[in-house]
Tab-separated table of C-alpha atoms and ligand atoms in Angstrom:
chain	number	residue	atom	x	y	z
A	1	MET	CA	-99.667	32.444	-58.643
A	2	ILE	CA	-98.672	28.805	-58.387
A	3	ILE	CA	-95.462	28.158	-60.137
A	4	ASP	CA	-95.500	25.049	-62.388
A	5	LYS	CA	-93.383	22.058	-61.274
A	6	VAL	CA	-90.161	21.626	-63.254
A	7	ASN	CA	-90.211	18.079	-64.569
A	8	ASP	CA	-87.227	17.584	-66.925
A	9	PRO	CA	-83.679	17.878	-65.580
A	10	ILE	CA	-82.586	21.271	-66.203
A	11	LYS	CA	-79.295	21.675	-68.189
A	12	VAL	CA	-77.225	24.006	-66.165
A	13	GLY	CA	-74.072	25.851	-66.922
A	14	VAL	CA	-71.759	27.869	-64.527
A	15	LEU	CA	-69.800	30.875	-65.905
A	16	GLY	CA	-66.710	31.702	-63.850
A	17	PHE	CA	-64.973	28.771	-62.270
A	18	GLY	CA	-63.190	30.302	-59.174
A	19	GLY	CA	-64.344	29.852	-55.597
A	20	LEU	CA	-68.095	30.005	-56.151
A	21	GLY	CA	-68.187	28.341	-59.610
A	22	GLN	CA	-66.282	25.305	-58.166
A	23	ALA	CA	-68.708	24.975	-55.126
A	24	ALA	CA	-71.609	25.280	-57.511
A	25	ALA	CA	-70.373	22.346	-59.440
A	26	ARG	CA	-70.170	20.289	-56.212
A	27	ILE	CA	-73.498	21.373	-54.974
A	28	LEU	CA	-75.074	20.211	-58.266
A	29	ALA	CA	-73.389	16.861	-58.468
A	30	PRO	CA	-75.945	14.921	-56.296
A	31	LYS	CA	-78.952	16.761	-57.694
A	32	GLY	CA	-81.580	14.869	-59.907
A	33	GLU	CA	-83.478	17.840	-61.050
A	34	MET	CA	-80.447	19.608	-62.588
A	35	VAL	CA	-77.608	18.388	-64.583
A	36	TRP	CA	-74.376	20.383	-64.701
A	37	VAL	CA	-73.367	20.429	-68.404
A	38	ALA	CA	-71.188	23.446	-68.961
A	39	ALA	CA	-68.407	25.561	-67.259
A	40	ALA	CA	-66.473	28.502	-68.491
A	41	ASP	CA	-63.408	30.526	-67.315
A	42	ARG	CA	-61.503	33.199	-68.919
A	43	LYS	CA	-59.498	30.946	-71.158
A	44	GLY	CA	-61.879	28.142	-72.100
A	45	TYR	CA	-64.973	26.137	-71.669
A	46	ALA	CA	-66.100	22.568	-71.065
A	47	TYR	CA	-69.320	21.043	-72.255
A	48	ASN	CA	-70.899	17.652	-72.046
A	49	GLY	CA	-74.677	17.322	-72.577
A	50	ALA	CA	-74.839	14.180	-70.298
A	51	GLY	CA	-73.103	15.943	-67.453
A	52	LEU	CA	-69.573	16.904	-66.213
A	53	ASN	CA	-67.540	15.522	-63.451
A	54	PRO	CA	-66.602	18.288	-60.829
A	55	ASP	CA	-63.182	16.624	-59.966
A	56	ALA	CA	-62.062	16.277	-63.554
A	57	VAL	CA	-63.132	19.872	-64.438
A	58	ILE	CA	-61.535	21.271	-61.347
A	59	ASN	CA	-58.343	19.290	-62.145
A	60	ALA	CA	-58.264	20.937	-65.552
A	61	TYR	CA	-58.848	24.419	-64.132
A	62	ASN	CA	-55.936	23.933	-61.801
A	63	GLN	CA	-53.808	23.338	-64.866
A	64	GLY	CA	-54.786	26.596	-66.268
A	65	SER	CA	-58.270	26.411	-67.721
A	66	VAL	CA	-61.446	24.204	-67.788
A	67	GLY	CA	-60.726	24.243	-71.486
A	68	TYR	CA	-57.948	21.659	-70.980
A	69	LEU	CA	-60.547	19.020	-69.943
A	70	GLU	CA	-60.297	15.891	-72.170
A	71	PRO	CA	-62.331	15.363	-74.371
A	72	ASP	CA	-65.012	18.006	-73.457
A	73	GLY	CA	-62.769	21.167	-73.122
A	74	THR	CA	-62.151	23.926	-75.631
A	75	LEU	CA	-59.691	26.765	-75.319
A	76	SER	CA	-60.952	30.105	-76.362
A	77	ASN	CA	-60.398	33.835	-76.177
A	78	ASN	CA	-64.123	34.487	-76.271
A	79	THR	CA	-65.389	31.701	-73.935
A	80	ILE	CA	-68.861	32.891	-72.923
A	81	GLN	CA	-69.872	33.729	-76.598
A	82	ASP	CA	-68.405	30.482	-77.946
A	83	LEU	CA	-70.104	28.331	-75.308
A	84	VAL	CA	-73.497	29.955	-75.428
A	85	GLU	CA	-73.697	30.130	-79.326
A	86	ASN	CA	-72.517	26.333	-79.766
A	87	HIS	CA	-74.150	24.425	-76.956
A	88	ALA	CA	-77.635	23.848	-75.586
A	89	VAL	CA	-77.934	25.055	-71.946
A	90	GLU	CA	-81.147	26.158	-70.339
A	91	GLY	CA	-79.845	28.303	-67.438
A	92	TYR	CA	-76.621	29.755	-66.289
A	93	PHE	CA	-75.230	30.766	-63.012
A	94	LEU	CA	-73.079	33.719	-63.441
A	95	ALA	CA	-70.323	33.114	-60.797
A	96	LEU	CA	-68.196	35.943	-62.595
A	97	PRO	CA	-66.331	38.694	-61.100
A	98	ASN	CA	-68.234	42.081	-61.453
A	99	LEU	CA	-64.871	43.825	-62.226
A	100	PRO	CA	-65.212	46.397	-63.618
A	101	ASN	CA	-68.601	47.322	-62.232
A	102	THR	CA	-70.160	47.282	-65.734
A	103	PHE	CA	-68.925	43.613	-66.469
A	104	MET	CA	-72.255	41.730	-65.653
A	105	ALA	CA	-74.292	44.084	-67.627
A	106	ASP	CA	-71.994	43.664	-70.522
A	107	VAL	CA	-72.460	39.898	-70.126
A	108	ALA	CA	-76.103	40.364	-70.149
A	109	ARG	CA	-75.923	42.370	-73.290
A	110	GLN	CA	-73.766	39.648	-74.901
A	111	PHE	CA	-76.493	37.046	-74.091
A	112	ILE	CA	-79.310	39.334	-75.581
A	113	LYS	CA	-77.272	39.886	-78.800
A	114	SER	CA	-76.535	36.092	-79.124
A	115	GLY	CA	-80.218	35.168	-79.587
A	116	TRP	CA	-79.980	32.708	-76.736
A	117	LYS	CA	-83.260	32.072	-74.774
A	118	GLY	CA	-83.104	30.785	-71.140
A	119	VAL	CA	-82.572	31.678	-67.606
A	120	LEU	CA	-79.606	33.722	-66.023
A	121	VAL	CA	-78.897	34.039	-62.278
A	122	ASP	CA	-76.267	36.212	-60.741
A	123	ALA	CA	-75.029	36.889	-57.202
A	124	LEU	CA	-74.369	40.610	-57.905
A	125	LYS	CA	-73.606	42.873	-54.910
A	126	ARG	CA	-73.467	46.532	-55.697
A	127	THR	CA	-76.616	48.596	-56.140
A	128	SER	CA	-75.107	50.380	-59.151
A	129	ALA	CA	-74.597	47.173	-60.937
A	130	VAL	CA	-78.245	46.024	-60.500
A	131	GLU	CA	-79.300	49.504	-61.599
A	132	GLN	CA	-77.492	48.797	-64.963
A	133	LEU	CA	-79.358	45.594	-65.335
A	134	LEU	CA	-82.694	47.556	-64.725
A	135	GLU	CA	-81.986	49.470	-67.921
A	136	LEU	CA	-81.827	46.212	-69.831
A	137	GLN	CA	-85.319	45.029	-68.496
A	138	THR	CA	-87.207	45.517	-71.795
A	139	GLN	CA	-84.366	43.986	-73.923
A	140	LEU	CA	-84.147	40.960	-71.841
A	141	GLU	CA	-87.903	40.449	-71.881
A	142	GLN	CA	-88.018	40.712	-75.722
A	143	ALA	CA	-85.022	38.456	-76.124
A	144	GLY	CA	-86.781	35.692	-74.237
A	145	ILE	CA	-84.353	35.630	-71.218
A	146	THR	CA	-85.609	35.190	-67.747
A	147	TYR	CA	-82.931	37.137	-65.546
A	148	LEU	CA	-82.801	36.788	-61.823
A	149	THR	CA	-80.425	39.233	-60.141
A	150	GLY	CA	-78.976	39.531	-56.596
A	151	CYS	CA	-79.484	35.854	-55.857
A	152	GLY	CA	-76.648	35.051	-53.609
A	153	ALA	CA	-76.556	35.432	-49.781
A	154	THR	CA	-76.481	39.260	-49.446
A	155	PRO	CA	-78.162	40.261	-51.613
A	156	GLY	CA	-80.117	37.117	-52.113
A	157	LEU	CA	-81.034	34.847	-49.192
A	158	LEU	CA	-80.981	37.585	-46.590
A	159	THR	CA	-82.882	40.111	-48.786
A	160	ALA	CA	-85.506	37.406	-49.376
A	161	ALA	CA	-85.735	36.738	-45.598
A	162	ALA	CA	-86.337	40.395	-44.889
A	163	ALA	CA	-89.044	40.441	-47.573
A	164	VAL	CA	-90.793	37.565	-45.886
A	165	ALA	CA	-90.243	38.966	-42.307
A	166	ALA	CA	-91.642	42.365	-43.281
A	167	GLN	CA	-95.205	40.807	-43.618
A	168	SER	CA	-95.670	41.096	-39.804
A	169	TYR	CA	-95.421	44.856	-39.971
A	170	ALA	CA	-97.552	47.833	-41.209
A	171	GLU	CA	-94.465	49.841	-41.640
A	172	ILE	CA	-90.794	48.803	-41.928
A	173	HIS	CA	-88.378	51.008	-40.057
A	174	SER	CA	-85.036	49.268	-40.694
A	175	VAL	CA	-83.414	46.241	-42.377
A	176	LYS	CA	-79.983	45.761	-40.990
A	177	ILE	CA	-77.844	43.000	-42.599
A	178	THR	CA	-74.623	42.063	-40.706
A	179	PHE	CA	-72.472	39.439	-42.330
A	180	GLY	CA	-69.605	37.226	-41.136
A	181	VAL	CA	-67.451	35.340	-43.707
A	182	GLY	CA	-64.554	33.099	-42.922
A	183	ILE	CA	-62.384	31.707	-45.625
A	184	ALA	CA	-59.128	29.750	-45.230
A	185	ASN	CA	-57.151	31.946	-47.791
A	186	TRP	CA	-58.214	34.735	-50.015
A	187	GLU	CA	-56.859	33.190	-53.170
A	188	GLY	CA	-59.781	30.864	-53.084
A	189	TYR	CA	-62.098	33.680	-53.815
A	190	ARG	CA	-60.128	36.440	-55.515
A	191	ALA	CA	-62.961	38.415	-57.002
A	192	THR	CA	-65.178	38.354	-53.866
A	193	ILE	CA	-62.056	39.792	-51.840
A	194	ARG	CA	-61.168	42.402	-54.497
A	195	GLU	CA	-64.791	43.444	-54.540
A	196	ASP	CA	-64.721	43.691	-50.742
A	197	ILE	CA	-61.695	45.758	-50.707
A	198	ALA	CA	-63.210	48.127	-53.074
A	199	HIS	CA	-65.693	49.031	-50.227
A	200	MET	CA	-62.812	49.982	-47.800
A	201	PRO	CA	-62.092	53.648	-47.104
A	202	GLY	CA	-59.604	54.970	-49.678
A	203	TYR	CA	-60.534	52.290	-52.349
A	204	ASP	CA	-62.939	52.055	-55.175
A	205	VAL	CA	-63.754	49.229	-57.678
A	206	GLU	CA	-61.122	50.513	-60.126
A	207	THR	CA	-58.276	50.596	-57.588
A	208	ALA	CA	-59.301	47.201	-56.092
A	209	ARG	CA	-59.410	45.675	-59.650
A	210	ALA	CA	-55.945	47.119	-60.494
A	211	MET	CA	-54.292	45.547	-57.370
A	212	THR	CA	-51.893	42.818	-58.008
A	213	ASP	CA	-52.126	39.536	-55.978
A	214	GLU	CA	-49.079	40.706	-54.104
A	215	GLU	CA	-50.571	43.987	-53.302
A	216	VAL	CA	-53.813	42.379	-52.023
A	217	SER	CA	-51.644	40.058	-49.834
A	218	ALA	CA	-49.693	42.981	-48.474
A	219	LEU	CA	-52.870	44.924	-47.503
A	220	LEU	CA	-54.287	41.764	-45.848
A	221	ASP	CA	-50.979	41.410	-43.866
A	222	LYS	CA	-51.582	44.895	-42.559
A	223	THR	CA	-55.128	44.004	-41.417
A	224	ASN	CA	-54.177	40.655	-40.071
A	225	GLY	CA	-56.394	39.138	-42.783
A	226	ILE	CA	-59.596	40.912	-41.558
A	227	ILE	CA	-61.801	43.197	-43.801
A	228	ALA	CA	-64.266	45.075	-41.735
A	229	LEU	CA	-66.932	47.027	-43.688
A	230	GLU	CA	-70.014	49.240	-42.883
A	231	ASN	CA	-72.534	51.218	-44.751
A	232	MET	CA	-71.815	49.303	-47.917
A	233	GLU	CA	-73.258	49.994	-51.331
A	234	HIS	CA	-75.222	46.775	-51.445
A	235	ALA	CA	-78.158	46.094	-53.817
A	236	ASP	CA	-80.303	44.657	-50.840
A	237	ASP	CA	-81.471	48.335	-50.613
A	238	ILE	CA	-82.686	48.788	-54.119
A	239	MET	CA	-84.154	45.243	-54.202
A	240	LEU	CA	-86.236	45.842	-51.201
A	241	GLU	CA	-87.384	49.192	-52.514
A	242	LEU	CA	-88.336	47.772	-55.895
A	243	ALA	CA	-90.371	44.954	-54.010
A	244	GLY	CA	-92.261	47.788	-52.116
A	245	ILE	CA	-90.909	46.808	-48.675
A	246	CYS	CA	-89.186	50.092	-47.711
A	247	SER	CA	-87.130	52.916	-49.104
A	248	ARG	CA	-83.517	52.090	-49.846
A	249	ASP	CA	-82.188	54.488	-47.183
A	250	ARG	CA	-83.713	52.204	-44.384
A	251	VAL	CA	-81.400	49.293	-45.462
A	252	THR	CA	-77.949	48.933	-44.165
A	253	VAL	CA	-75.282	46.397	-44.854
A	254	GLY	CA	-71.947	45.618	-43.178
A	255	GLY	CA	-69.861	42.929	-42.019
A	256	VAL	CA	-66.571	41.231	-41.227
A	257	VAL	CA	-64.556	38.817	-43.547
A	258	ASP	CA	-61.664	36.807	-42.108
A	259	THR	CA	-59.343	35.737	-45.036
A	260	ARG	CA	-57.344	33.479	-42.850
A	261	ASN	CA	-59.880	31.347	-41.005
A	262	PRO	CA	-62.905	29.390	-42.225
A	263	LYS	CA	-64.683	30.021	-38.896
A	264	LYS	CA	-67.023	32.796	-39.166
A	265	PRO	CA	-65.835	35.986	-37.234
A	266	LEU	CA	-69.558	36.623	-36.381
A	267	SER	CA	-72.911	35.105	-37.139
A	268	THR	CA	-74.518	36.412	-40.241
A	269	ASN	CA	-77.912	37.866	-39.597
A	270	VAL	CA	-80.577	40.292	-40.815
A	271	LYS	CA	-82.737	42.317	-38.343
A	272	ILE	CA	-86.068	43.658	-39.688
A	273	THR	CA	-87.707	46.366	-37.425
A	274	GLY	CA	-91.056	47.655	-37.917
A	275	ARG	CA	-94.442	48.795	-36.378
A	276	THR	CA	-97.253	46.245	-36.219
A	277	PHE	CA	-100.870	47.296	-37.047
A	278	GLU	CA	-101.395	47.550	-33.135
A	279	GLY	CA	-98.656	50.105	-32.939
A	280	LYS	CA	-95.920	47.765	-31.312
A	281	ILE	CA	-92.357	48.276	-32.478
A	282	SER	CA	-90.505	44.948	-32.836
A	283	THR	CA	-87.563	43.304	-34.494
A	284	HIS	CA	-87.398	40.025	-36.321
A	285	THR	CA	-83.961	38.424	-36.564
A	286	PHE	CA	-82.890	35.768	-38.962
A	287	THR	CA	-79.545	34.319	-38.224
A	288	LEU	CA	-77.614	31.882	-40.528
A	289	GLY	CA	-76.056	28.835	-38.993
A	290	ASP	CA	-72.340	29.385	-38.291
A	291	GLU	CA	-71.452	26.099	-39.833
A	292	THR	CA	-72.874	27.226	-43.145
A	293	SER	CA	-70.002	28.595	-45.479
A	294	MET	CA	-70.289	31.556	-47.877
A	295	ALA	CA	-70.373	28.953	-50.794
A	296	ALA	CA	-73.346	27.147	-49.296
A	297	ASN	CA	-75.173	30.331	-48.812
A	298	VAL	CA	-74.553	31.869	-52.051
A	299	CYS	CA	-74.749	28.910	-54.469
A	300	GLY	CA	-77.597	27.108	-52.673
A	301	PRO	CA	-79.954	30.059	-53.289
A	302	ALA	CA	-78.553	30.760	-56.663
A	303	PHE	CA	-79.860	27.397	-57.892
A	304	GLY	CA	-83.045	27.809	-56.042
A	305	TYR	CA	-83.607	30.929	-57.879
A	306	LEU	CA	-82.545	29.353	-61.194
A	307	LYS	CA	-85.207	26.552	-60.667
A	308	ALA	CA	-87.839	29.170	-60.032
A	309	GLY	CA	-86.600	31.114	-63.166
A	310	VAL	CA	-87.079	27.994	-65.284
A	311	ALA	CA	-90.635	27.614	-64.086
A	312	LEU	CA	-91.267	31.347	-65.091
A	313	GLN	CA	-89.465	30.821	-68.409
A	314	ARG	CA	-91.480	27.623	-69.232
A	315	ARG	CA	-94.727	29.818	-68.647
A	316	GLY	CA	-93.495	32.558	-71.001
A	317	MET	CA	-92.442	35.016	-68.294
A	318	THR	CA	-89.216	36.825	-69.397
A	319	GLY	CA	-87.445	39.979	-68.201
A	320	LEU	CA	-85.662	41.111	-64.983
A	321	PHE	CA	-86.502	39.872	-61.605
A	322	THR	CA	-84.887	40.303	-58.189
A	323	ALA	CA	-84.378	37.738	-55.331
A	324	ALA	CA	-86.774	39.879	-53.155
A	325	GLU	CA	-89.789	39.322	-55.471
A	326	ILE	CA	-89.410	35.659	-56.433
A	327	MET	CA	-89.502	32.710	-54.000
A	328	PRO	CA	-86.580	30.468	-54.601
A	329	GLN	CA	-87.496	26.722	-55.267
A	330	PHE	CA	-85.717	23.811	-53.486
A	331	VAL	CA	-83.629	21.855	-55.971
A	332	LYS	CA	-83.797	17.995	-55.265
B	1	NAD	P1	-63.088	34.118	-58.411
B	1	NAD	O1	-62.136	35.261	-58.567
B	1	NAD	O2	-62.826	32.943	-57.416
B	1	NAD	O3	-63.465	33.372	-59.732
B	1	NAD	C1	-63.771	34.171	-60.885
B	1	NAD	C2	-63.775	33.226	-62.115
B	1	NAD	O4	-64.334	33.999	-63.343
B	1	NAD	C3	-62.481	32.777	-62.510
B	1	NAD	O5	-62.690	31.342	-62.908
B	1	NAD	C4	-62.221	33.505	-63.861
B	1	NAD	O6	-61.423	32.689	-64.856
B	1	NAD	C5	-63.540	33.714	-64.378
B	1	NAD	N1	-63.586	34.760	-65.349
B	1	NAD	C6	-63.054	36.076	-65.154
B	1	NAD	N2	-63.367	36.873	-66.312
B	1	NAD	C7	-64.041	36.002	-67.142
B	1	NAD	C8	-64.547	36.201	-68.406
B	1	NAD	N3	-64.324	37.281	-69.181
B	1	NAD	N4	-65.039	35.130	-69.043
B	1	NAD	C9	-65.234	33.930	-68.459
B	1	NAD	N5	-64.791	33.832	-67.136
B	1	NAD	C10	-64.091	34.594	-66.605
B	1	NAD	O7	-64.476	34.742	-58.034
B	1	NAD	P2	-65.498	34.329	-56.769
B	1	NAD	O8	-64.719	34.793	-55.532
B	1	NAD	O9	-65.987	32.998	-56.831
B	1	NAD	O10	-66.752	35.553	-56.930
B	1	NAD	C11	-67.629	35.488	-57.996
B	1	NAD	C12	-68.563	36.553	-57.781
B	1	NAD	O11	-69.514	36.230	-56.799
B	1	NAD	C13	-67.982	37.940	-57.344
B	1	NAD	O12	-68.393	38.945	-58.154
B	1	NAD	C14	-68.490	38.129	-55.998
B	1	NAD	O13	-68.723	39.366	-55.631
B	1	NAD	C15	-69.775	37.391	-55.990
B	1	NAD	N6	-70.247	36.995	-54.737
B	1	NAD	C16	-71.513	37.325	-54.282
B	1	NAD	C17	-71.906	37.051	-53.062
B	1	NAD	C18	-73.278	37.327	-52.559
B	1	NAD	O14	-73.763	37.002	-51.356
B	1	NAD	N7	-74.057	38.046	-53.363
B	1	NAD	C19	-71.096	36.412	-52.082
B	1	NAD	C20	-69.766	36.175	-52.556
B	1	NAD	C21	-69.432	36.510	-53.731
């Protein structure tokens, strides 16, 4: 299938305006094929059909909410619903925390109920969160929504790379994802760090969600700012299984996050091991450049998948897709 070219600039919104949401706004600014028209946080939203200015919106957010933006902001206790029902946006990147673990599926239900038609892209991480969306597959399809899930870095970019690399083999033995993330301070990415803490021994999503900022800082003081994780519940496994690459038990994900240094503690990579048709066992390795940030490796793919989703949507293809079954398109 050749996916149609997207001709008109796509009107894009970003839900959630923390670390990733703000990076998303900056990534979109120089693009010609997408125009950033909407942003929402917990307390308000901003909309301008001709395009928003990232600096102005970040400034308003730092005062408490994007809803303070003059004259395009609106304060609200129901930001997502109010934005979606009142303004024309073709696709949204959901840069929202998945706390609790049912939050993203609840947001998807909200979109279905609203009667909105368009493209949704998330950067969900947990297998159980993607499983909840799978249950909404038919409803999304009938509602006219094209929903692409797991479209960040891992899952996302690295899962898609594994799906491509698998093609050399007759059988896939293992997919091993190892990520290194460096950020200057944890407050820039509160949801990401809480969700990572939820994978630490002795913690779960609910305990991590309930932690105050002071408790998170105290925990990070004890670990010297480092979170080291292995055998994480990560949706790369279910996505590769659904794409027919290998069973989920052959996929493992772990990594190290340094919350006090933007330099990566190790190079993010995915290793795909398999057997070729000649019987040789081999490993392909795809390694991300150390200079690329988490924000670049999450938001870049998210918009590439959003563009692909719009092409699908314009051909009448709706429902749920994962980053392992659709090729992202490059946004100019
Ligand atoms: P953050 O904590 O920096 O920001 C979250 C934003 O969401 C805030 O602006 C907050 O106001 C807003 N928000 C919260 N509840 C809301 C609601 N009910 N309505 C509207 N807005 C609401 O978050 P972050 O660190 O940028 O992370 C966002 C998500 O991205 C997390 O779930 C994280 O796990 C995910 N992530 C995925 C990958 C990947 O590779 N797949 C990598 C990093 C982060």
